[in-house]
Amino acid sequence: MRGYYLRYVQVLLRFFPLAIAFLRDRRRFLLFGPSRQVSTAVHRDRAQQLTETMLDLGPAFIKVGQVLSTRPDIVPPTYVEEFATLQDEVPEEAGGDPMTVVEAELEDVIDLETLEPVAGGSLAFVYTAEYEGERIALKVRRPGIVPMIERDLRVIRGFVPLLLLLADERQRYSIENLAGDFEDIILEELDFARESSIMAEIDDNFADDDRIVVPDTYPDLCSERVVAMEYVEGKKITDERALANAGTGPTEMATLIARTYLKMGLVDGVFHADPHPGNLSVTGDGRLVIYDYGMSQRLTANEQADITALYRALVRRDVDSLLNTLIALEVLDPAVDRVQVRRVLELVIESLEGRSEITWRQIITELFARLHEFPFRIPPNVMLLMRVGTVGEGVCRTLDPDFDFLEVTRSFLVDHGFIESELETLLSDVRGDLRESLPVIARAPARFDTVFGQLERGDLVVRTDPVEPTSGGDPAVGYAIVAGALFVTASVLTLHEGSLAIAAGLLGFLFLGQYVRKRRHR
């Protein structure tokens, strides 16, 4: 318990100067005074200080920063961009020596003298070793990391009430929900047995695609603290020389990355959620290698369908579908004022369409910035998929600065039948409108006959106030209007099989004849 309080004070002291700065933005003298305007440059400096502080405080706070990089509903865009640079590089000694885990779990099956360190992350360390004549990779959880994480999670929970006091009313709902979601994400990442299981599942999903490499696992060597896998060598995905030597262009590789992650999320329902450059490499023959599956997730069938609908609505700029999908995903409460939200979403679409270049990050940032006035939350699975989109797009645009993530997404959705081509979409909309209109059109002739019978008998009188005095009117003009409407109906119905178009045309000629007859009798 003493360790908890010491850690709480340590964390409080590290964040205290920044907390004072943020409070002074609201009230210059903390308890009174006007608010003050702060430049983007100042916010960028603060974001960098926060990032460095999180790195210094260790694994749990690094994960906090990574999660916050996907939460534009809580932090402003400048902070989102800076937190997105957080990766898992921490000192090797943090959390204890992973060699003790290797010795405890694999000493009898691995020749420890062949062990070579490769890389260190916030939760684990990676080695290579000889096993049955082959070189394999071992991802080993740091031995003291679980107690550290659990303690820091308690500290973070202890700070939530303070954050709620500092946050404005619109952010409080998101912060309250984030605390529980964050714990679920980081505790799942500590379970290496789960990671090896997801790895094997994703490997199976790409078994027929020789462009993607997911290292094979060795189930007999895997445990809650160790993931044993095939050792696959590759060069960093952003190494231009490596891509050139592999005969792969930057745009081609960026497209492969985007379509790979879209397939994981929208088709397979199980996805790798950490596509930063350190986890992606290219082999000598141009294949994409994906490492480190700790931050991964499975989707239910309903979640998969709803997230697919979200991508489809964003790509097609369909406001009504976007609203329905946000409610289905539990981002928005079902009781939300749909009229008000719809207006906000229309503003988002209008704002984006006015820009010469649109990115996935811009869409997400704009969307959630506009939704701030409504209580909303981002469920963990949606949060991770947002991270995939923003981080993955960042990698793709590093490879190709002109890479159009949205166009690749549109192409993917068309290829997999999630949306129709532009022509098919137009025809589908026309068919839908006609289906809704046909019952009305079918009943129209009888209604027209009734109405005009009433007009002829004088049972129905239509009074209008003319804008300008007129010398008289044309009592036959109604027949001309109905005739014109029926001719338009007949032309529309020619797109469909059946005799309705002929019937509408004949009725049009009938009313046209009545119009001519009335004109002659004048």
XYZ file of C-alpha atoms in Angstrom:
522
model
C 0.000 0.000 0.000
C 2.908 2.300 0.809
C 4.255 1.761 -2.717
C 0.924 2.894 -4.124
C 0.936 6.195 -2.217
C 4.556 6.919 -3.108
C 3.792 6.263 -6.766
C 0.673 8.435 -6.580
C 2.698 11.354 -5.212
C 5.445 10.799 -7.784
C 2.964 10.864 -10.668
C 1.140 13.868 -9.194
C 4.382 15.855 -8.955
C 5.342 14.996 -12.551
C 2.025 16.198 -13.986
C 1.446 19.086 -11.537
C 3.160 21.891 -13.554
C 1.181 20.998 -16.668
C -2.047 20.772 -14.662
C -1.458 24.321 -13.371
C -0.854 25.531 -16.925
C -4.129 24.008 -18.135
C -6.035 25.484 -15.167
C -4.628 28.935 -15.929
C -5.954 28.625 -19.476
C -9.419 28.503 -17.960
C -8.869 31.146 -15.253
C -5.701 33.199 -15.427
C -5.312 33.320 -11.621
C -6.595 29.744 -11.041
C -9.658 30.723 -8.952
C -10.588 33.928 -10.733
C -9.765 36.023 -13.748
C -10.547 35.667 -17.466
C -9.571 32.736 -19.628
C -6.497 33.070 -21.811
C -5.795 32.135 -25.418
C -2.873 29.763 -25.963
C -1.147 29.371 -29.310
C -0.809 26.094 -31.175
C 2.969 26.232 -30.643
C 2.496 26.335 -26.855
C 0.093 23.385 -27.006
C 2.614 21.477 -29.114
C 5.316 22.079 -26.497
C 2.964 20.870 -23.766
C 2.100 17.772 -25.789
C 5.803 16.976 -26.131
C 6.306 17.437 -22.367
C 3.392 15.101 -21.675
C 4.810 12.524 -24.083
C 8.232 12.633 -22.417
C 6.629 12.364 -18.981
C 4.649 9.290 -20.020
C 7.804 7.671 -21.384
C 9.612 8.330 -18.103
C 6.752 6.983 -15.967
C 6.836 3.605 -17.697
C 4.677 1.015 -19.472
C 1.203 1.816 -18.096
C 1.540 5.508 -18.923
C 2.976 4.755 -22.364
C -0.189 2.758 -23.010
C -2.290 5.674 -21.714
C -0.665 7.913 -24.310
C -1.185 5.373 -27.088
C -4.858 5.031 -26.195
C -5.316 8.812 -25.952
C -3.872 9.132 -29.465
C -7.125 7.529 -30.649
C -9.397 9.725 -28.521
C -10.082 13.097 -30.199
C -13.214 13.215 -28.030
C -10.943 13.814 -25.017
C -7.740 15.490 -26.229
C -7.269 18.201 -28.899
C -5.769 17.353 -32.318
C -2.283 18.688 -31.447
C -2.043 16.246 -28.525
C -3.490 13.381 -30.555
C -0.731 13.829 -33.151
C 2.041 13.925 -30.544
C 0.732 10.932 -28.564
C 0.598 8.946 -31.799
C 4.426 8.995 -31.824
C 4.554 6.988 -28.586
C 6.025 3.559 -29.172
C 7.129 0.820 -26.817
C 10.817 1.653 -26.515
C 11.813 1.753 -22.822
C 15.027 0.902 -20.944
C 15.851 -2.791 -20.914
C 15.979 -2.956 -17.100
C 12.387 -1.750 -16.643
C 10.287 -4.447 -15.012
C 13.165 -6.818 -14.306
C 15.345 -9.164 -16.334
C 13.321 -11.272 -18.837
C 16.106 -13.864 -18.822
C 14.738 -15.162 -15.521
C 11.475 -16.001 -17.303
C 13.296 -17.813 -20.118
C 15.293 -19.825 -17.600
C 12.184 -20.725 -15.603
C 10.027 -21.764 -18.562
C 12.328 -22.903 -21.372
C 15.661 -23.938 -19.851
C 14.994 -27.620 -20.576
C 14.121 -27.136 -24.268
C 16.165 -24.105 -25.375
C 19.943 -23.848 -25.445
C 20.356 -20.663 -23.403
C 23.830 -20.102 -24.829
C 22.267 -19.442 -28.243
C 20.030 -16.708 -26.853
C 20.545 -13.270 -28.426
C 18.647 -10.065 -27.500
C 16.810 -8.294 -30.343
C 14.574 -5.536 -28.950
C 12.848 -4.264 -25.821
C 9.310 -3.009 -25.432
C 7.237 -1.581 -22.603
C 5.869 -4.983 -21.608
C 8.271 -7.515 -23.079
C 11.699 -8.258 -24.479
C 12.468 -10.163 -27.689
C 15.234 -12.750 -28.129
C 16.268 -15.193 -30.809
C 17.426 -18.715 -29.975
C 18.186 -22.107 -31.525
C 15.390 -24.687 -31.316
C 15.499 -28.041 -33.092
C 18.039 -26.759 -35.595
C 16.119 -23.576 -36.431
C 16.363 -19.986 -35.328
C 13.198 -18.897 -33.528
C 12.060 -15.687 -31.824
C 10.903 -15.439 -28.215
C 8.763 -12.598 -26.910
C 9.178 -12.712 -23.138
C 7.074 -10.766 -20.655
C 9.110 -8.773 -18.163
C 8.936 -10.644 -14.827
C 7.991 -7.723 -12.584
C 5.749 -5.968 -15.031
C 2.341 -7.245 -13.836
C 2.603 -5.823 -10.273
C 3.907 -2.526 -11.732
C 1.014 -2.318 -14.194
C -1.586 -3.207 -11.558
C -0.191 -0.565 -9.203
C -0.146 2.088 -11.930
C -3.669 1.172 -13.006
C -4.800 1.855 -9.440
C -2.952 5.189 -9.536
C -4.629 6.088 -12.833
C -8.040 5.183 -11.378
C -7.213 7.432 -8.421
C -6.599 10.347 -10.779
C -9.934 9.994 -12.583
C -11.901 12.072 -9.997
C -9.288 14.856 -10.309
C -9.476 14.730 -14.103
C -13.269 15.007 -13.926
C -12.890 18.194 -11.886
C -10.533 19.676 -14.477
C -12.463 18.489 -17.545
C -15.341 20.389 -19.064
C -18.822 18.896 -18.920
C -18.676 17.432 -22.428
C -15.474 15.468 -21.681
C -16.577 13.914 -18.395
C -18.754 11.228 -19.980
C -15.851 10.076 -22.190
C -13.294 10.095 -19.342
C -15.516 8.000 -17.060
C -15.934 5.372 -19.767
C -12.277 5.447 -20.839
C -10.914 4.366 -17.444
C -12.600 0.941 -17.569
C -11.948 0.436 -21.278
C -8.248 1.203 -20.863
C -7.817 -1.416 -18.146
C -9.385 -4.073 -20.364
C -7.015 -3.253 -23.229
C -3.783 -3.305 -21.217
C -4.650 -6.416 -19.183
C -5.436 -8.303 -22.396
C -2.069 -7.217 -23.775
C -0.354 -8.789 -20.744
C -1.852 -12.193 -21.585
C 0.668 -13.773 -23.969
C -1.379 -16.964 -24.342
C -4.139 -14.834 -25.861
C -1.604 -13.130 -28.128
C -0.252 -16.422 -29.514
C -3.835 -17.599 -30.142
C -4.730 -14.447 -32.109
C -1.463 -14.678 -34.006
C -2.269 -18.197 -35.157
C -5.786 -17.124 -36.163
C -4.548 -14.201 -38.271
C -1.930 -16.486 -39.835
C -4.712 -18.865 -40.915
C -6.714 -15.974 -42.379
C -3.798 -15.068 -44.675
C -2.809 -18.619 -45.522
C -3.778 -18.083 -49.192
C -1.983 -14.748 -49.536
C 1.752 -15.204 -50.086
C 2.334 -11.431 -49.894
C 1.661 -11.377 -46.120
C 3.901 -13.002 -43.518
C 2.582 -13.741 -40.031
C 5.262 -15.678 -38.101
C 4.194 -19.232 -37.232
C 3.902 -19.949 -33.508
C 5.253 -22.919 -31.544
C 2.303 -23.815 -29.274
C 4.353 -26.207 -27.119
C 6.690 -23.371 -26.144
C 4.055 -20.655 -25.689
C 2.629 -19.738 -22.288
C 1.088 -16.824 -20.419
C 4.556 -15.204 -20.282
C 6.196 -16.364 -23.534
C 5.285 -16.279 -27.218
C 7.564 -18.541 -29.268
C 7.411 -17.913 -33.005
C 9.158 -18.303 -36.318
C 12.058 -15.902 -36.753
C 11.385 -13.840 -39.870
C 14.005 -11.327 -40.953
C 13.008 -8.125 -42.686
C 13.963 -4.525 -43.202
C 11.956 -1.649 -41.725
C 8.982 -0.802 -43.912
C 10.094 2.831 -44.242
C 13.542 1.830 -45.591
C 13.383 3.078 -49.199
C 16.466 1.087 -50.201
C 14.957 -2.130 -48.845
C 11.773 -1.556 -50.869
C 13.796 -0.804 -54.006
C 15.945 -3.928 -53.558
C 12.765 -5.998 -53.108
C 11.358 -4.601 -56.359
C 8.377 -3.044 -54.569
C 7.292 0.573 -55.036
C 6.250 2.711 -52.043
C 2.701 3.169 -53.388
C 2.331 -0.560 -54.011
C 3.468 -1.376 -50.448
C 1.230 1.337 -48.949
C -1.765 -0.098 -50.817
C -0.911 -3.609 -49.619
C -0.729 -2.412 -45.994
C -4.067 -0.587 -46.214
C -5.907 -3.482 -47.861
C -4.366 -5.983 -45.425
C -5.658 -4.100 -42.397
C -9.047 -3.511 -43.997
C -9.340 -7.250 -44.599
C -8.462 -8.019 -40.976
C -11.038 -5.630 -39.570
C -13.911 -5.879 -42.056
C -13.648 -9.397 -43.486
C -11.903 -11.569 -40.889
C -13.077 -9.874 -37.679
C -9.713 -10.319 -35.915
C -7.049 -7.669 -36.365
C -3.581 -6.461 -35.397
C -4.120 -3.013 -33.858
C -0.582 -1.602 -33.721
C 0.667 -0.984 -37.291
C 3.466 1.484 -36.502
C 6.736 1.263 -38.520
C 8.492 -0.751 -35.803
C 5.980 -3.582 -36.230
C 6.063 -3.727 -40.046
C 8.909 -4.844 -42.282
C 9.581 -5.988 -45.828
C 11.360 -9.209 -46.777
C 13.981 -9.475 -49.506
C 11.318 -10.681 -51.956
C 8.886 -7.833 -51.184
C 6.500 -9.502 -48.719
C 4.936 -7.612 -45.804
C 5.856 -8.937 -42.337
C 3.703 -8.041 -39.311
C 5.184 -8.344 -35.789
C 3.908 -7.956 -32.216
C 0.262 -8.977 -31.805
C -0.133 -7.861 -28.178
C -2.483 -5.035 -29.154
C -4.970 -7.101 -31.154
C -8.693 -7.676 -30.956
C -11.531 -9.921 -32.051
C -14.886 -8.534 -33.181
C -18.306 -10.078 -32.789
C -20.351 -10.554 -35.965
C -22.555 -7.575 -35.031
C -19.556 -5.339 -34.306
C -17.984 -6.341 -37.605
C -21.179 -5.505 -39.519
C -21.579 -2.161 -37.715
C -17.953 -1.129 -38.276
C -18.226 -2.089 -41.947
C -21.330 0.113 -42.110
C -19.314 2.947 -40.512
C -16.613 2.737 -43.205
C -19.272 2.523 -45.912
C -21.163 5.555 -44.579
C -17.991 7.650 -44.314
C -16.801 6.733 -47.798
C -20.230 7.484 -49.323
C -20.808 10.601 -47.164
C -24.172 9.083 -46.160
C -25.350 11.152 -43.183
C -28.376 9.013 -42.270
C -26.394 5.757 -42.374
C -23.587 7.368 -40.372
C -26.017 8.452 -37.653
C -27.637 5.003 -37.457
C -24.226 3.303 -37.316
C -22.914 5.543 -34.520
C -25.987 4.639 -32.470
C -25.614 0.915 -33.302
C -21.957 1.017 -32.190
C -23.053 2.664 -28.903
C -20.930 5.715 -29.657
C -24.108 7.782 -29.315
C -26.991 7.114 -26.957
C -30.160 5.843 -28.721
C -32.117 8.643 -27.019
C -29.896 11.345 -28.536
C -31.598 14.196 -30.412
C -31.336 12.754 -33.920
C -32.292 16.012 -35.648
C -29.515 17.931 -33.897
C -26.922 15.190 -34.479
C -27.897 14.951 -38.124
C -27.251 18.682 -38.546
C -23.838 18.276 -36.939
C -22.966 15.338 -39.217
C -24.043 17.355 -42.261
C -21.636 20.101 -41.139
C -18.856 17.498 -40.857
C -19.471 16.278 -44.414
C -19.680 19.852 -45.775
C -16.465 20.802 -43.991
C -14.581 17.806 -45.369
C -15.883 18.197 -48.916
C -14.543 21.747 -48.974
C -10.963 20.521 -48.595
C -8.641 19.642 -51.455
C -7.264 16.651 -49.550
C -9.101 14.436 -47.053
C -7.394 11.950 -44.728
C -8.789 9.365 -42.340
C -7.298 11.275 -39.397
C -9.051 14.465 -40.544
C -12.379 12.641 -40.800
C -12.118 11.156 -37.303
C -10.866 14.405 -35.760
C -13.567 16.496 -37.424
C -16.302 13.983 -36.596
C -15.592 13.761 -32.882
C -14.735 17.435 -32.514
C -18.227 18.261 -33.810
C -19.890 15.647 -31.597
C -18.461 17.180 -28.413
C -21.753 18.819 -27.563
C -23.415 15.400 -27.220
C -22.603 12.743 -24.586
C -20.752 9.996 -26.426
C -18.128 7.315 -25.854
C -15.825 5.253 -28.039
C -16.040 1.519 -27.205
C -12.673 -0.332 -26.985
C -13.025 -2.189 -30.290
C -13.966 0.988 -32.162
C -11.083 2.776 -30.432
C -8.573 0.162 -31.609
C -9.913 0.215 -35.162
C -9.585 3.998 -35.154
C -5.974 3.534 -34.080
C -5.441 1.079 -36.939
C -6.846 3.614 -39.393
C -4.902 6.643 -38.159
C -1.570 4.903 -37.462
C -1.822 2.758 -40.609
C -2.611 5.794 -42.742
C 0.405 7.549 -41.219
C 2.670 4.682 -42.298
C 1.159 4.643 -45.790
C 1.623 8.387 -46.211
C 5.210 8.100 -44.989
C 5.793 5.689 -47.860
C 3.780 7.758 -50.342
C 2.934 11.362 -49.315
C 0.129 11.430 -51.911
C -1.406 8.144 -50.771
C -5.225 8.323 -50.807
C -6.379 6.085 -47.965
C -10.060 6.832 -48.610
C -9.842 5.876 -52.280
C -8.144 2.579 -51.397
C -10.863 1.996 -48.790
C -13.586 2.702 -51.364
C -11.932 0.304 -53.827
C -11.665 -2.383 -51.130
C -15.338 -2.013 -50.170
C -16.382 -2.308 -53.824
C -14.128 -5.353 -54.426
C -15.594 -7.183 -51.425
C -19.206 -6.263 -52.187
C -19.659 -3.929 -49.210
C -20.662 -1.057 -51.495
C -21.639 -0.901 -55.158
C -19.821 0.955 -57.896
C -21.022 4.516 -58.591
C -23.311 3.356 -61.439
C -24.722 0.498 -59.370
C -25.276 2.887 -56.462
C -27.230 5.277 -58.710
C -29.360 2.457 -60.135
C -29.906 1.063 -56.647
C -31.133 4.465 -55.423
C -33.477 4.781 -58.411
C -34.849 1.265 -57.821
C -35.401 2.072 -54.162
C -37.249 5.283 -54.974
C -39.430 3.490 -57.529
C -40.256 0.668 -55.118
C -41.487 3.251 -52.627
C -43.383 5.186 -55.310
C -45.129 2.330 -57.145
C -47.989 1.815 -54.647
C -48.781 5.544 -54.832
C -48.510 5.586 -58.631
C -50.772 2.531 -58.940
C -53.505 4.274 -56.925
C -53.038 7.640 -58.676
C -55.461 7.178 -61.633
C -58.427 6.362 -59.381
C -57.595 9.298 -57.122
C -57.206 11.672 -60.069
C -60.603 10.567 -61.437
C -62.261 11.186 -58.068
C -60.659 14.591 -57.601
C -61.469 15.840 -61.094
C -65.028 14.505 -60.817
C -65.435 16.616 -57.698
C -63.958 19.595 -59.520
C -66.407 19.217 -62.443
C -69.416 18.887 -60.143
C -68.290 21.870 -58.074
C -67.953 19.743 -54.923
C -64.315 20.742 -54.580
C -63.253 24.357 -54.784
C -59.633 25.516 -54.723
C -59.198 29.136 -53.705
C -55.981 31.032 -54.361
C -55.016 34.619 -53.966
C -53.359 35.770 -57.188
C -50.140 37.685 -56.880
C -51.338 40.082 -59.570
C -54.916 40.757 -60.705
C -55.802 38.688 -63.760
C -58.546 39.066 -66.309
C -59.528 35.418 -66.078
C -58.217 31.891 -65.708
C -57.969 28.724 -67.719
C -60.243 26.054 -66.176
C -58.608 23.386 -68.336
C -55.097 23.879 -66.994
C -55.547 21.128 -64.372
C -55.899 18.517 -67.128
C -52.622 19.716 -68.672
C -50.791 19.427 -65.352
C -52.063 15.894 -64.729
C -51.209 14.885 -68.311
C -47.666 16.163 -67.885
C -47.274 14.305 -64.577
C -48.486 11.064 -66.142
C -46.080 11.385 -69.085
C -43.153 11.837 -66.631
C -44.375 8.808 -64.656
C -44.555 6.736 -67.841
C -40.977 7.651 -68.793
C -39.692 6.642 -65.329
C -41.619 3.349 -65.397
C -40.007 2.325 -68.676
C -36.985 1.265 -66.567
C -39.105 -1.584 -65.218
C -40.818 -4.521 -66.839
C -44.632 -4.594 -66.980
C -47.495 -2.583 -68.404
C -47.598 0.284 -65.896
C -45.648 2.572 -68.243
C -48.200 1.946 -71.047
C -51.110 2.536 -68.685
C -49.626 5.801 -67.414
C -48.989 6.942 -71.000
C -52.543 6.169 -72.087
C -53.957 8.050 -69.104
C -51.689 10.970 -70.007
C -53.146 11.084 -73.519
C -56.681 10.845 -72.034
C -56.129 13.905 -69.820
C -54.390 15.702 -72.669
C -57.516 15.083 -74.815
C -59.698 16.476 -72.044
C -57.493 19.572 -71.913
C -57.814 20.099 -75.716
C -61.618 19.550 -75.571
C -62.045 22.100 -72.758
C -59.925 24.634 -74.618
C -62.098 24.278 -77.761
C -65.294 24.855 -75.767
C -64.051 28.155 -74.371
